[in-house]
Coordinates of C-alpha atoms in Angstrom, one line a residue:
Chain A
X1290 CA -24.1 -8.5 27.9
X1291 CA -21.6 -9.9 25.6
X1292 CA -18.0 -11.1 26.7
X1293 CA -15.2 -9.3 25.3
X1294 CA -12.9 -11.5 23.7
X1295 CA -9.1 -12.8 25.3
X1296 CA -6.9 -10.7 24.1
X1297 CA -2.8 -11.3 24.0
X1298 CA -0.8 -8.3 24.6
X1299 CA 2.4 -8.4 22.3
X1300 CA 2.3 -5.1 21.1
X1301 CA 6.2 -4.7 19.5
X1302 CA 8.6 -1.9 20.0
X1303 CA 7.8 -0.1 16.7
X1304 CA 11.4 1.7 16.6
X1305 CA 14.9 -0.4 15.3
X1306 CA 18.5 1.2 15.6
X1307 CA 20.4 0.6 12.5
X1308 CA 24.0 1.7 11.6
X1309 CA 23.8 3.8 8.3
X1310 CA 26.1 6.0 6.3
X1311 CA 25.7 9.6 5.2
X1312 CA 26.7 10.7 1.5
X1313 CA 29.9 11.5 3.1
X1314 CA 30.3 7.6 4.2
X1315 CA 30.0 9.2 7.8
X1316 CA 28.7 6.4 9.8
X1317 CA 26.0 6.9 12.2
X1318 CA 22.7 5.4 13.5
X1319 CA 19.8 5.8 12.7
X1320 CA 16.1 5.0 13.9
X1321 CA 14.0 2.5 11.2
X1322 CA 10.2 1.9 11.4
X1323 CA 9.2 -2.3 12.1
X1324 CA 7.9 -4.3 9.5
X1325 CA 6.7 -7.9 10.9
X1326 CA 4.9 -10.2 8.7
X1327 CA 1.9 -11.9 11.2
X1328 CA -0.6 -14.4 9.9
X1329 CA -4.0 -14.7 11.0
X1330 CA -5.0 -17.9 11.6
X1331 CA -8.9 -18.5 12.4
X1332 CA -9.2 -21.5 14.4
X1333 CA -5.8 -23.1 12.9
X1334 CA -6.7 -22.5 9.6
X1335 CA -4.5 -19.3 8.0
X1336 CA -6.5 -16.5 6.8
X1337 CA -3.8 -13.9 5.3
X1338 CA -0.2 -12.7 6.3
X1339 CA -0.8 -8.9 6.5
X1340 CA 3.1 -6.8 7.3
X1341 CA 2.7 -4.3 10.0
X1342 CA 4.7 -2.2 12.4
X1343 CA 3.2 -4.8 15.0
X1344 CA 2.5 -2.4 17.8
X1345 CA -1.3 -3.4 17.8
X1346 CA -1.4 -6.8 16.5
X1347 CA -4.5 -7.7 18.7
X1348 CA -6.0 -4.6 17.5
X1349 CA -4.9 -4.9 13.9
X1350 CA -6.9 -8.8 14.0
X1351 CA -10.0 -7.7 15.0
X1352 CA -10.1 -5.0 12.6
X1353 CA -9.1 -6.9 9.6
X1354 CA -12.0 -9.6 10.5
X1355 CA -14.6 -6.8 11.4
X1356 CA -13.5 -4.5 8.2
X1357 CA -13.3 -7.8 6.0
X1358 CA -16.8 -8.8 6.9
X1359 CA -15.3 -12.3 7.7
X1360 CA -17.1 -11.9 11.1
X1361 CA -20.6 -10.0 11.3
X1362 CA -19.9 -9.6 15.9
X1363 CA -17.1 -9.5 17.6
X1364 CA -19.2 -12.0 20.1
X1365 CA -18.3 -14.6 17.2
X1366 CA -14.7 -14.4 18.7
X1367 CA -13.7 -16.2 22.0
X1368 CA -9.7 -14.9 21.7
X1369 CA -6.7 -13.3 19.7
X1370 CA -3.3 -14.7 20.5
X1371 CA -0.3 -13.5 19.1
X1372 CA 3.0 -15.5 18.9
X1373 CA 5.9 -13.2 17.3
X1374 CA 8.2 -16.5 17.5
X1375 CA 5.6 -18.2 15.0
X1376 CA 4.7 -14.6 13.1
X1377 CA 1.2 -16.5 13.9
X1378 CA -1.9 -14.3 15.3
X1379 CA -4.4 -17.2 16.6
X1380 CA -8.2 -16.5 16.4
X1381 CA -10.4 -18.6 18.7
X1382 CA -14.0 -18.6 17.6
X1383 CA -17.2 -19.2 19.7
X1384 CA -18.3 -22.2 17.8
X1385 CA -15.1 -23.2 17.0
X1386 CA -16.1 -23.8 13.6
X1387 CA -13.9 -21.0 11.5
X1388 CA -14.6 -19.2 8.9
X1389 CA -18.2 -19.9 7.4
X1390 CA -18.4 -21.8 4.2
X1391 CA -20.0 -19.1 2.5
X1392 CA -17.2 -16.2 3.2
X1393 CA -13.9 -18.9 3.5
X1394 CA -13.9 -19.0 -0.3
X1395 CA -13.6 -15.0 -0.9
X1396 CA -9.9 -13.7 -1.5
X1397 CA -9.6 -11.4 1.9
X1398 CA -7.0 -9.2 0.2
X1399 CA -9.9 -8.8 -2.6
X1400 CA -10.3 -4.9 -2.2
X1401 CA -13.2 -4.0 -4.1
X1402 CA -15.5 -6.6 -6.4
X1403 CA -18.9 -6.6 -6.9
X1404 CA -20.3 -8.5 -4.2
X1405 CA -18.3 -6.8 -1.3
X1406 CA -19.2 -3.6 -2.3
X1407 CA -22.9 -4.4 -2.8
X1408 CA -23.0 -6.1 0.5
X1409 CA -22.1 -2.5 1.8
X1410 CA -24.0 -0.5 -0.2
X1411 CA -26.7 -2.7 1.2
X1412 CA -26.2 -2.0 4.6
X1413 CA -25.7 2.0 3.9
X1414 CA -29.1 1.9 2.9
X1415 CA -30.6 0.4 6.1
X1416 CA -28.2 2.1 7.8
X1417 CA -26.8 5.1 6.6
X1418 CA -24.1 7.2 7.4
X1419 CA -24.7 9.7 10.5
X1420 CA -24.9 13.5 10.0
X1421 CA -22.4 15.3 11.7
X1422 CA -21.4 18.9 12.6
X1423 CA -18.5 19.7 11.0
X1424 CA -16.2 23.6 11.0
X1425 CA -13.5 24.8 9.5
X1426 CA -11.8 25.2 13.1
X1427 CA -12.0 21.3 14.0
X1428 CA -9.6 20.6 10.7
X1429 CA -7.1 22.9 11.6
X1430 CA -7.1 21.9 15.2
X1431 CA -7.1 18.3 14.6
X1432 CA -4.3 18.8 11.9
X1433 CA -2.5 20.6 14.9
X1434 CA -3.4 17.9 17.3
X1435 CA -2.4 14.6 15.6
X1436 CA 1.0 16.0 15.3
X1437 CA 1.4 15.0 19.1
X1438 CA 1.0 11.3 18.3
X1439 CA 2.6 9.9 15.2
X1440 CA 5.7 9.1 17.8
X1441 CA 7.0 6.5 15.2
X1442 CA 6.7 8.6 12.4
X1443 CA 8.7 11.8 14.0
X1444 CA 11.4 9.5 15.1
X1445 CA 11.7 7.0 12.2
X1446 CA 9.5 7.8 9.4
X1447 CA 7.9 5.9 6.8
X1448 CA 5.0 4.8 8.4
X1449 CA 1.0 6.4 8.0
X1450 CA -0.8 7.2 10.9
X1451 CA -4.3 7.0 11.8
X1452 CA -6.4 8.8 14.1
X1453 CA -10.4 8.8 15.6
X1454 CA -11.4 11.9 15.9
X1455 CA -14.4 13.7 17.6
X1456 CA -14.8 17.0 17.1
X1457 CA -11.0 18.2 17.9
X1458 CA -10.5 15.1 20.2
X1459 CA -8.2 12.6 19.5
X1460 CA -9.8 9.7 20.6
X1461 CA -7.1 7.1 19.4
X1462 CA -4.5 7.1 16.9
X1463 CA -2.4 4.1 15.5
X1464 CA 0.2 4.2 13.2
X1465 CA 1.4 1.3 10.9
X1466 CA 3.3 0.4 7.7
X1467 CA 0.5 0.2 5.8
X1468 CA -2.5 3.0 6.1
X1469 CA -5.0 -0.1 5.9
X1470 CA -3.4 -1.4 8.7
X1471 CA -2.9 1.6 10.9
X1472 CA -7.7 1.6 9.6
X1473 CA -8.0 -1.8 10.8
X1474 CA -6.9 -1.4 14.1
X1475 CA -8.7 1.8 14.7
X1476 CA -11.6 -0.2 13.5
X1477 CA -10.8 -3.7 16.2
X1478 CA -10.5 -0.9 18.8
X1479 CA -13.3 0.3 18.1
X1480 CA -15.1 -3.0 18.2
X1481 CA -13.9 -4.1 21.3
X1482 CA -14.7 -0.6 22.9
X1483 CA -18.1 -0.6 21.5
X1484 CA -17.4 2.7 19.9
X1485 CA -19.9 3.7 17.2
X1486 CA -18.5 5.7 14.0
X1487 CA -21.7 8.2 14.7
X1488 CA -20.1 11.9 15.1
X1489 CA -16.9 10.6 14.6
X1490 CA -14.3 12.2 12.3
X1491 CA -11.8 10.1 10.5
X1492 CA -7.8 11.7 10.1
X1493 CA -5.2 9.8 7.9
X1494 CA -1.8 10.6 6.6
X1495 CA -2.1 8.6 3.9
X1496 CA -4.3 9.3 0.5
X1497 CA -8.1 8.8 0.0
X1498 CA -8.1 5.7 -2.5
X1499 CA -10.8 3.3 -2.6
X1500 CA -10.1 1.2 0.6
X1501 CA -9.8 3.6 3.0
X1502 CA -13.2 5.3 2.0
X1503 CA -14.9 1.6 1.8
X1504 CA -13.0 1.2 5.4
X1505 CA -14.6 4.0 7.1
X1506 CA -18.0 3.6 5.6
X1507 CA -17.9 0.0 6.8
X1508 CA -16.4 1.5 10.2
X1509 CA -19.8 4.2 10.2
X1510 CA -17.4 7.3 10.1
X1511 CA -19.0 10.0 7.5
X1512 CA -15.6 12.1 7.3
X1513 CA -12.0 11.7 5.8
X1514 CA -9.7 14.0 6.8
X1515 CA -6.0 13.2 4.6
X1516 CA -3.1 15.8 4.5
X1517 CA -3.0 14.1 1.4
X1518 CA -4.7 14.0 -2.1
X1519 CA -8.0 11.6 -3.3
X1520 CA -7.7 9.4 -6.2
X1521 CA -11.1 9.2 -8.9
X1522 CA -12.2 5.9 -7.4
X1523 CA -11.4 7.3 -3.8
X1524 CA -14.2 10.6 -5.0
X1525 CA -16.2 8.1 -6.7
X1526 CA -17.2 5.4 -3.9
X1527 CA -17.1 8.6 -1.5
X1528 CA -20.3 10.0 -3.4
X1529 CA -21.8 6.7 -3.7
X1530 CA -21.2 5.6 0.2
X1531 CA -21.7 9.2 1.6
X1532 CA -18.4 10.0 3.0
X1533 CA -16.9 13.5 2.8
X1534 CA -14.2 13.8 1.6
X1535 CA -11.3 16.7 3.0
X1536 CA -7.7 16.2 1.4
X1537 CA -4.7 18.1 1.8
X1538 CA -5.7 19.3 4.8
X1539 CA -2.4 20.9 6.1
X1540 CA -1.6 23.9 8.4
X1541 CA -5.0 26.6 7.1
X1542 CA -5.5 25.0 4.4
X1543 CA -7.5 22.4 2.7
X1544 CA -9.7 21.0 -0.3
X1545 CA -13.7 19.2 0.2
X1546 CA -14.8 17.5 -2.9
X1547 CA -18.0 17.1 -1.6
X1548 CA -20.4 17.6 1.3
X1549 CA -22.5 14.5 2.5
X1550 CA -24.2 14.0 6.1
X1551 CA -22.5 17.2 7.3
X1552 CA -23.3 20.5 8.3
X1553 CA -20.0 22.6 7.7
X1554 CA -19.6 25.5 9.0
X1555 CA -16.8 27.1 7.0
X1556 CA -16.9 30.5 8.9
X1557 CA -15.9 28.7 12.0
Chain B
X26 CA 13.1 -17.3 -30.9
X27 CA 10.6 -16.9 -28.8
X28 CA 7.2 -14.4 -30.0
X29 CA 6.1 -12.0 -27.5
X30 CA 2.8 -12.2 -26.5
X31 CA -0.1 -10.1 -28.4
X32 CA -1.0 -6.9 -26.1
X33 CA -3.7 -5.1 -26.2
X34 CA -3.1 -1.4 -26.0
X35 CA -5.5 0.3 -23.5
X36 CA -4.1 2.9 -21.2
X37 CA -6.1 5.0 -19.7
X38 CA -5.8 9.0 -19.2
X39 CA -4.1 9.3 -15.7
X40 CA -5.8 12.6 -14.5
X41 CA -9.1 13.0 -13.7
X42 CA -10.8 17.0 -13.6
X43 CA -12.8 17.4 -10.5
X44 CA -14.7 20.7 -8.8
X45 CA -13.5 21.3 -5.5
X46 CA -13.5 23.8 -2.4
X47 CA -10.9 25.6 -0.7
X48 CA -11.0 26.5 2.8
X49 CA -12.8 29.7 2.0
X50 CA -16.0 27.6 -0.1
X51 CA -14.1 29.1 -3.4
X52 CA -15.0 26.3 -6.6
X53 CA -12.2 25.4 -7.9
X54 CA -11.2 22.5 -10.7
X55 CA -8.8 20.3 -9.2
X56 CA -6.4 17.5 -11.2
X57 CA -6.8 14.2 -9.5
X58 CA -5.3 10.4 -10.4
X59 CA -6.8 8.2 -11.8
X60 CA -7.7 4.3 -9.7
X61 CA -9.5 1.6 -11.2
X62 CA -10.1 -2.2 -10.2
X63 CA -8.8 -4.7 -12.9
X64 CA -9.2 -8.0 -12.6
X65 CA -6.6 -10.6 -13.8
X66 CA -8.0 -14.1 -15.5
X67 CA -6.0 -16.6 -16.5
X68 CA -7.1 -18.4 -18.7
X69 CA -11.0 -17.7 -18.1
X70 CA -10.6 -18.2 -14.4
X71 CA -10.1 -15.0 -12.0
X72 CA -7.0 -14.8 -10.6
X73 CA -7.0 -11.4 -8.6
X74 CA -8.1 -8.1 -8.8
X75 CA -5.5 -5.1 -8.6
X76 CA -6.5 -1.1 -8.2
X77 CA -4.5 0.7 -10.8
X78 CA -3.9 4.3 -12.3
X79 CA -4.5 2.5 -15.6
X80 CA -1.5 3.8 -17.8
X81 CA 0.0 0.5 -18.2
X82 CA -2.2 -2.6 -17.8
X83 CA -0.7 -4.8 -20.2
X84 CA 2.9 -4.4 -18.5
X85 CA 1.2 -4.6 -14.9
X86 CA -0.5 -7.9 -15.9
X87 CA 3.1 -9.2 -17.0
X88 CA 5.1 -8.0 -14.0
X89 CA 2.2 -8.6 -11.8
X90 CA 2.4 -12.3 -13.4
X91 CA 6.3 -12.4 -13.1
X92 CA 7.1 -11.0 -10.1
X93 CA 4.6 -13.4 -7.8
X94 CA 6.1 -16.0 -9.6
X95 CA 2.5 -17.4 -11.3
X96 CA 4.7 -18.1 -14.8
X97 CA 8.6 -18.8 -15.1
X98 CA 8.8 -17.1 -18.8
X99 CA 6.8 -15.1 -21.0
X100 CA 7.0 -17.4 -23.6
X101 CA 4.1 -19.2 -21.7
X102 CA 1.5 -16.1 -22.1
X103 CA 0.0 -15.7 -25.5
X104 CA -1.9 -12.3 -24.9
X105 CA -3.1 -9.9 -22.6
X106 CA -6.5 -8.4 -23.6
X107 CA -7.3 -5.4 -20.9
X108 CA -11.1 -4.8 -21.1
X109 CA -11.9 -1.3 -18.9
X110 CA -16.1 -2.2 -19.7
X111 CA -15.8 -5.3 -17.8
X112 CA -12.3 -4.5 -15.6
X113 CA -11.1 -7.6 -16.9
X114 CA -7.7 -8.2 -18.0
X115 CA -7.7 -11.7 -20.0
X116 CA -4.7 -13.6 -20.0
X117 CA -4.2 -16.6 -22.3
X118 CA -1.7 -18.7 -22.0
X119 CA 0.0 -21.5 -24.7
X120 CA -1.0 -24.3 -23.7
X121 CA -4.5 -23.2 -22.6
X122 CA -4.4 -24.6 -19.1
X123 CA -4.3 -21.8 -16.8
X124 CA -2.3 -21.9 -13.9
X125 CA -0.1 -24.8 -13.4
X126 CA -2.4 -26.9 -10.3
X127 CA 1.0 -26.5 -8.2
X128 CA 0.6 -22.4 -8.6
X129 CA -2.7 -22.4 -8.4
X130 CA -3.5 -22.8 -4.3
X131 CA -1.2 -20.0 -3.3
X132 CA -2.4 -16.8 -2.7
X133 CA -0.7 -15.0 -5.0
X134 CA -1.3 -11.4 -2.8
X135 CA 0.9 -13.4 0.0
X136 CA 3.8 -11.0 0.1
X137 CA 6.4 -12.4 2.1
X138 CA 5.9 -16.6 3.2
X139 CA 8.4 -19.1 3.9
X140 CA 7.9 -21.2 0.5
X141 CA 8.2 -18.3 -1.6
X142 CA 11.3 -16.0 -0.1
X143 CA 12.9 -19.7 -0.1
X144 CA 12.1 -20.2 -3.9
X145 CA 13.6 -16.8 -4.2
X146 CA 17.1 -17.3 -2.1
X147 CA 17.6 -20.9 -3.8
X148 CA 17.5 -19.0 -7.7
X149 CA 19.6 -16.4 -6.2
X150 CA 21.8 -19.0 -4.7
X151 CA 22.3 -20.2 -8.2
X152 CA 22.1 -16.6 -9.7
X153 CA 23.6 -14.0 -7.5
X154 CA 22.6 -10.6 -8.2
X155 CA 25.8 -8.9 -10.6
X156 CA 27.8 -6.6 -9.2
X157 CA 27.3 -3.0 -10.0
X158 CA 29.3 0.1 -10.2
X159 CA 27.6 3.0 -8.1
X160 CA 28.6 6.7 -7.6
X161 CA 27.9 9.4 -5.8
X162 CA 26.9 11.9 -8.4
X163 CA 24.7 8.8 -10.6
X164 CA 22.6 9.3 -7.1
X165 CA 22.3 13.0 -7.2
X166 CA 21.6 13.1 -11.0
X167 CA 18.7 10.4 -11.0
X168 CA 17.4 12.1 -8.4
X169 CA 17.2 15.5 -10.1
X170 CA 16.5 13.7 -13.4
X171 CA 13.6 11.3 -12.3
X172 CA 11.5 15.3 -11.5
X173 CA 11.0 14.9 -15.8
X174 CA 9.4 11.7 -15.7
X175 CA 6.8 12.1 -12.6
X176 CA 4.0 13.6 -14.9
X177 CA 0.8 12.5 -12.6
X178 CA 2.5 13.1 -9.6
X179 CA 3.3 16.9 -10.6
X180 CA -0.3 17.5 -11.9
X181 CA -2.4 15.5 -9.5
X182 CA -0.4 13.9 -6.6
X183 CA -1.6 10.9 -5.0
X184 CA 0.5 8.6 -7.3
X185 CA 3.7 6.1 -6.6
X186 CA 6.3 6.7 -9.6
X187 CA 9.5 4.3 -10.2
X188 CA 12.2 4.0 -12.5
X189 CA 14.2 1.4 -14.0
X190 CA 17.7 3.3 -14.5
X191 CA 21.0 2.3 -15.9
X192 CA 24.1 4.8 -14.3
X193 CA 22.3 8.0 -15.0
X194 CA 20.0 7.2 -17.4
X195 CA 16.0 6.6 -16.8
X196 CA 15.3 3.8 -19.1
X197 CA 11.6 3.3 -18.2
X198 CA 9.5 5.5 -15.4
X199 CA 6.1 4.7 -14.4
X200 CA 3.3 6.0 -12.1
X201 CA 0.7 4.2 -10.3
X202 CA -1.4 3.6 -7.3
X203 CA 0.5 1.6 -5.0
X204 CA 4.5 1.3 -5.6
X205 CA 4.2 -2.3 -5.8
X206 CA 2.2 -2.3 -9.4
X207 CA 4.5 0.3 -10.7
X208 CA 7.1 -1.8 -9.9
X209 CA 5.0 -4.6 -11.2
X210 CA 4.4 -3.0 -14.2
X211 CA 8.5 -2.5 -14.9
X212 CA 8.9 -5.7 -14.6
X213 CA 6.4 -6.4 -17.2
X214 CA 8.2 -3.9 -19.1
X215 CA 11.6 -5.6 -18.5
X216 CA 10.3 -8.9 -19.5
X217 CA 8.9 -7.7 -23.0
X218 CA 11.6 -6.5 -23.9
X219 CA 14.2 -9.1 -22.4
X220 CA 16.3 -6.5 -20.3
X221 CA 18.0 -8.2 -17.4
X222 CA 18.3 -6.3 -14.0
X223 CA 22.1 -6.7 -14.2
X224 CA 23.7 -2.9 -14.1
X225 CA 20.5 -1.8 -13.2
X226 CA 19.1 0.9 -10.6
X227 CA 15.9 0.9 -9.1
X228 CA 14.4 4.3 -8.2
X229 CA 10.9 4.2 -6.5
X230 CA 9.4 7.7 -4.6
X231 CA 8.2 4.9 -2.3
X232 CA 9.7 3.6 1.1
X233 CA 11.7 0.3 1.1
X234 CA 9.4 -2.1 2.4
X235 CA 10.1 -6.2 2.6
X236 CA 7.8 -5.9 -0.6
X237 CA 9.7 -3.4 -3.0
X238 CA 13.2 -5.1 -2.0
X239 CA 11.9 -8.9 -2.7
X240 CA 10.7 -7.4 -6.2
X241 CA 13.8 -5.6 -6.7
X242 CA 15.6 -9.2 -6.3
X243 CA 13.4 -11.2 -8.4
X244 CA 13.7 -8.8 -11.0
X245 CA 17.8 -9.4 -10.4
X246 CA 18.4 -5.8 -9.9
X247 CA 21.0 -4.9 -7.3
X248 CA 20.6 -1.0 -6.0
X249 CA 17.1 0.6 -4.5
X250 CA 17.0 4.5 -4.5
X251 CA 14.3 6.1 -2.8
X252 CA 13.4 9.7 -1.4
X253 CA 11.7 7.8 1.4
X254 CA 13.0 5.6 4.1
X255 CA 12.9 2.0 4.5
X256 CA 11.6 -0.5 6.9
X257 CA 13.4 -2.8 9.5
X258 CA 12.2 -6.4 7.3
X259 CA 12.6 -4.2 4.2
X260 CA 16.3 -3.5 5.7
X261 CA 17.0 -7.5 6.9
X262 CA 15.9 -9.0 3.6
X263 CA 18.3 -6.6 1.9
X264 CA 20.5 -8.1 3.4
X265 CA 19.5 -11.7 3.1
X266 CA 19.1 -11.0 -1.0
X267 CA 21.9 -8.7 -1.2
X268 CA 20.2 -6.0 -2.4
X269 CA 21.7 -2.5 -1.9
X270 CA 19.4 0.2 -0.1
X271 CA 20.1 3.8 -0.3
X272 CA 17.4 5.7 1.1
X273 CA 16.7 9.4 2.2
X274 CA 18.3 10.1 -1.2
X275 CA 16.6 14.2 -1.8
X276 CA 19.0 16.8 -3.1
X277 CA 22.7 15.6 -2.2
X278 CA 21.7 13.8 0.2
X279 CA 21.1 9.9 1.3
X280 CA 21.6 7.2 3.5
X281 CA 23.2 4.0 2.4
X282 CA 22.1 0.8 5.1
X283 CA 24.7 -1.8 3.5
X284 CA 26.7 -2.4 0.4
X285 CA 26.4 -5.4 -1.0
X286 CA 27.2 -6.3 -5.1
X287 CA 28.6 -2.5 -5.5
X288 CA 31.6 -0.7 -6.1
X289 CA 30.4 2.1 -4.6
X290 CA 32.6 5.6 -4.8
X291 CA 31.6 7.9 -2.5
X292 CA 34.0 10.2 -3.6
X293 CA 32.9 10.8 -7.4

């Protein structure tokens, strides 16, 4: 069996008390989100400087390398250090010998291009998505449900939050600055916990654009739940990968723009 | 003088008509926005590649060009050619040489690094932002007054819109994707036409992130509106710039974080 890889633990307090004025001029304080910058660095060499709330920056490494397809195992990576004083995450490989020549010269922040979506599509088809029973009563439950755990959100706002969902279990949920952020970490978590995306439901506040249907394809997970809207290229790559796709999915009510590797049961 | 560059002139349709469900299985046609990858060369050579909604790619690829600092003026671009076939946006420059070799190692998708926050505080070192008068009712009137200009948003959702305002007036609004390429795309649009950021308002639906508030410096403008909140960096660098936040601001409401380079009356 494979060892898990040395992890810091510098998760940051996500909240920040801040003196603000009302329209009155009334002074009072108020509670703001975090927004750190941290740079991956993959043995010494940097990688990227992603901005995030910072509360899962261990998390948040391993996901970006696993939903980047900079690393094909988690076994490739010995450690994950993170230094807030030096905004530096540190990645400790195996072999030591970074990032292989043939993915260090691809742009990271690259979302969608050719190759990286071929590369996918490629895998799809060896491996495709996982049918998965889906009703009518797991959306409104889990819309219920994740309303007990965007703690950051409730008490400071402007943040997206992002939870694993099976059935009307939250499994984890992570919020961040960024809802490619709050993905990635789901996604390191569930690389270090060996978690497969197989009957697994996917819930974001944020909208269904491209990436995060590319992210949970590349994560396994054949369902995106969003209380908010799709964009075309979101519906688009969500035919073509086999995701399904349920937006505004709020309170009873909701919109599917398709049904792949699901059985929905909208009478229940 | 200076010529402008040539632009193409290739805006796409923002909404797309999709067939949907409701919660009860009913078809329905829904309205959603538009995203599409466009990829920036300069000069033959592939800079980066940016998901849109498509309405303005010629002023994207200026801001876009502007704002990460890749060319000092616009009298160094010749054209932009935007190509939807290919997704290609082709910038040519003057002097035919691309990116200057000093330019060309940074990653332009680098939000916030030392070098480049530092090249931004030394110009505004030199070049404060101006001072600008603020009033109460210019923030409840933009507000109401931007609802005219947020086309997408009202008929699809899922879209960022911001506005380049002058005391009540909305000079320019756009809609996209991500906040940062309509704001990107204003900038363009300030550039072509020469308009400086003094007196200037920035409205964006978007939360104030470290992002929109180094954007709103470089493009010398000195007040950020939003609906949404802001973020602790997005708060700090405000202050470091000197950029004014109000936030919150829905109705007759808002939340000022700091004054800075306003006369601001509260009581008008």
């Amino acid at each position: 069996m494979a060892l898990c890889p040395i992890l810091s633990d510098n998760g940051r307090n996500a909240i920040h008390k801040v003196e603000a004025y009302n329209q009155f001029g009334d002074k009072h304080q108020i509670n703001i989100a975090g927004e750190e910058p941290l740079t991956i660095k993959v043995d010494g060499k940097a990688l990227v400087t992603l901005m995030t709330l910072g509360t899962h920056p261990e998390l948040l490494v391993l996901g970006y390398l696993r939903n980047q397809g900079i690393f094909e195992s988690i076994d490739d990576i010995k450690s994950v250090t993170v230094d807030w004083d030096r905004e530096v995450a540190e990645v400790e490989t195996i072999m030591r010998q970074g990032i292989k020549s043939s993915l260090s010269n691809k742009q990271p922040n690259k979302k969608i291009n050719g190759h990286a979506l071929d590369r996918i599509l490629e895998k799809l088809r060896a491996e495709p998505l996982h049918p998965v029973e889906l009703k009518k009563s797991y959306i409104y439950d889990l819309v219920r449900e994740v309303k007990n755990y965007n703690y950051t959100y409730s008490n400071a706002g402007s943040v997206h939050g992002c939870g694993l969902c099976e059935r009307t279990n939250v499994i984890k949920f992570i919020e961040d600055v960024g809802r490619h952020s709050a993905t990635d970490a789901l996604s390191g978590y569930m690389w270090l916990n060996n978690i497969s995306g197989h009957s697994k439901i996917f819930y974001t506040t944020g909208r269904l654009t491209s990436e995060i249907v590319i992210k949970s394809a590349v994560m396994g997970i054949p369902v995106l739940i969003s209380r908010n809207g799709t964009t075309h290229m979101g519906f688009q790559l969500a035919q073509q990968l086999g995701v399904t796709l349920v937006s505004r999915a709020k309170g009873r009510h909701f919109v599917t723009l398709n049904d792949y590797n699901v059985a929905f049961d909208r009478n229940d």
